[in-house]
């Protein structure tokens, strides 16, 4: 909800450990893809977006652009991972 953040994560790779996807879900982050996960969204961000779209009819593009502006205003230049 506070903008984009670039983080370096170290996942558990132990024998029998959950998949990367499941590890993210356990910390309430939703991965953007099933394979080669590079981006995740917090459940808080998704809940906030859900409320904005259901009550305020805010399109996804406008929400994304708002997050970009919040990130830039905080001095955290951000380039999305492709």
Short mmCIF file of N, CA and C in Angstrom, two decimals, residues 4-51:
data_model
loop_
_atom_site.label_atom_id
_atom_site.label_comp_id
_atom_site.label_asym_id
_atom_site.label_seq_id
_atom_site.Cartn_x
_atom_site.Cartn_y
_atom_site.Cartn_z
N UNK A 4 6.04 0.71 -4.33
CA UNK A 4 6.83 -0.44 -4.76
C UNK A 4 8.09 -0.52 -3.93
N UNK A 5 8.52 -1.72 -3.64
CA UNK A 5 9.75 -1.95 -2.88
C UNK A 5 10.53 -3.07 -3.56
N UNK A 6 11.81 -2.88 -3.71
CA UNK A 6 12.67 -3.92 -4.26
C UNK A 6 13.38 -4.59 -3.10
N UNK A 7 13.18 -5.90 -2.97
CA UNK A 7 13.77 -6.65 -1.87
C UNK A 7 14.55 -7.84 -2.40
N UNK A 8 15.52 -8.27 -1.65
CA UNK A 8 16.25 -9.49 -1.97
C UNK A 8 15.86 -10.51 -0.90
N UNK A 9 15.24 -11.58 -1.33
CA UNK A 9 14.77 -12.60 -0.40
C UNK A 9 15.57 -13.88 -0.55
N UNK A 10 15.71 -14.58 0.54
CA UNK A 10 16.36 -15.88 0.55
C UNK A 10 15.32 -16.87 1.03
N UNK A 11 14.94 -17.77 0.14
CA UNK A 11 13.93 -18.77 0.48
C UNK A 11 14.58 -20.00 1.06
N UNK A 12 13.82 -20.73 1.84
CA UNK A 12 14.29 -21.99 2.41
C UNK A 12 14.35 -23.02 1.29
N UNK A 13 15.50 -23.62 1.12
CA UNK A 13 15.68 -24.64 0.10
C UNK A 13 15.95 -26.01 0.70
N UNK A 14 15.58 -26.16 1.97
CA UNK A 14 15.82 -27.41 2.67
C UNK A 14 15.00 -28.55 2.06
N UNK A 15 15.45 -29.76 2.26
CA UNK A 15 14.70 -30.91 1.79
C UNK A 15 13.33 -30.92 2.46
N UNK A 16 12.30 -31.04 1.66
CA UNK A 16 10.94 -31.07 2.19
C UNK A 16 10.34 -29.70 2.48
N UNK A 17 11.08 -28.63 2.15
CA UNK A 17 10.53 -27.29 2.40
C UNK A 17 9.42 -26.98 1.39
N UNK A 18 8.50 -26.10 1.76
CA UNK A 18 7.42 -25.72 0.83
C UNK A 18 7.98 -25.04 -0.41
N UNK A 19 7.18 -25.01 -1.45
CA UNK A 19 7.57 -24.32 -2.69
C UNK A 19 7.72 -22.82 -2.41
N UNK A 20 8.41 -22.13 -3.32
CA UNK A 20 8.57 -20.68 -3.17
C UNK A 20 7.21 -20.00 -3.08
N UNK A 21 6.28 -20.45 -3.90
CA UNK A 21 4.93 -19.90 -3.91
C UNK A 21 4.28 -20.07 -2.53
N UNK A 22 4.38 -21.26 -1.97
CA UNK A 22 3.78 -21.50 -0.66
C UNK A 22 4.47 -20.71 0.44
N UNK A 23 5.79 -20.53 0.33
CA UNK A 23 6.50 -19.73 1.32
C UNK A 23 6.01 -18.28 1.28
N UNK A 24 5.80 -17.75 0.07
CA UNK A 24 5.27 -16.38 -0.05
C UNK A 24 3.86 -16.29 0.52
N UNK A 25 3.02 -17.25 0.20
CA UNK A 25 1.64 -17.22 0.70
C UNK A 25 1.60 -17.28 2.22
N UNK A 26 2.53 -18.00 2.82
CA UNK A 26 2.56 -18.09 4.29
C UNK A 26 2.85 -16.75 4.95
N UNK A 27 3.59 -15.89 4.24
CA UNK A 27 3.85 -14.55 4.81
C UNK A 27 2.88 -13.51 4.24
N UNK A 28 1.81 -14.01 3.61
CA UNK A 28 0.72 -13.18 3.09
C UNK A 28 1.15 -12.28 1.94
N UNK A 29 1.96 -12.87 1.05
CA UNK A 29 2.35 -12.22 -0.19
C UNK A 29 1.83 -13.09 -1.32
N UNK A 30 1.19 -12.48 -2.31
CA UNK A 30 0.63 -13.22 -3.43
C UNK A 30 1.57 -13.11 -4.62
N UNK A 31 2.12 -14.23 -5.09
CA UNK A 31 3.05 -14.17 -6.23
C UNK A 31 2.33 -13.80 -7.52
N UNK A 32 3.04 -13.08 -8.38
CA UNK A 32 2.42 -12.62 -9.63
C UNK A 32 2.39 -13.71 -10.70
N UNK A 33 3.12 -14.78 -10.50
CA UNK A 33 3.13 -15.88 -11.47
C UNK A 33 3.38 -17.19 -10.74
N UNK A 34 3.19 -18.27 -11.44
CA UNK A 34 3.42 -19.60 -10.88
C UNK A 34 4.88 -20.02 -11.01
N UNK A 35 5.54 -19.57 -12.05
CA UNK A 35 6.92 -19.96 -12.32
C UNK A 35 7.79 -18.71 -12.41
N UNK A 36 9.05 -18.86 -12.04
CA UNK A 36 10.01 -17.75 -12.07
C UNK A 36 9.45 -16.51 -11.39
N UNK A 37 9.11 -16.65 -10.15
CA UNK A 37 8.49 -15.57 -9.38
C UNK A 37 9.50 -14.45 -9.18
N UNK A 38 9.12 -13.26 -9.66
CA UNK A 38 9.96 -12.07 -9.49
C UNK A 38 9.20 -10.95 -8.78
N UNK A 39 7.89 -11.06 -8.72
CA UNK A 39 7.06 -10.02 -8.15
C UNK A 39 5.99 -10.65 -7.27
N UNK A 40 5.70 -9.97 -6.16
CA UNK A 40 4.63 -10.42 -5.28
C UNK A 40 3.91 -9.19 -4.73
N UNK A 41 2.66 -9.40 -4.35
CA UNK A 41 1.83 -8.33 -3.81
C UNK A 41 1.39 -8.73 -2.41
N UNK A 42 1.45 -7.81 -1.46
CA UNK A 42 0.97 -8.14 -0.12
C UNK A 42 -0.54 -8.28 -0.15
N UNK A 43 -1.04 -9.10 0.75
CA UNK A 43 -2.49 -9.26 0.85
C UNK A 43 -3.14 -7.93 1.23
N UNK A 44 -2.43 -7.11 2.03
CA UNK A 44 -2.97 -5.79 2.41
C UNK A 44 -3.19 -4.93 1.17
N UNK A 45 -2.22 -4.94 0.25
CA UNK A 45 -2.35 -4.16 -0.98
C UNK A 45 -3.53 -4.67 -1.80
N UNK A 46 -3.67 -5.98 -1.92
CA UNK A 46 -4.77 -6.55 -2.70
C UNK A 46 -6.12 -6.26 -2.06
N UNK A 47 -6.20 -6.31 -0.73
CA UNK A 47 -7.45 -5.98 -0.03
C UNK A 47 -7.81 -4.51 -0.25
N UNK A 48 -6.81 -3.64 -0.17
CA UNK A 48 -7.03 -2.21 -0.37
C UNK A 48 -7.54 -1.95 -1.80
N UNK A 49 -6.90 -2.60 -2.78
CA UNK A 49 -7.32 -2.45 -4.16
C UNK A 49 -8.75 -2.98 -4.36
N UNK A 50 -9.06 -4.09 -3.73
CA UNK A 50 -10.40 -4.66 -3.84
C UNK A 50 -11.45 -3.67 -3.31
N UNK A 51 -11.17 -3.03 -2.20
CA UNK A 51 -12.09 -2.04 -1.65
C UNK A 51 -12.22 -0.83 -2.56
#
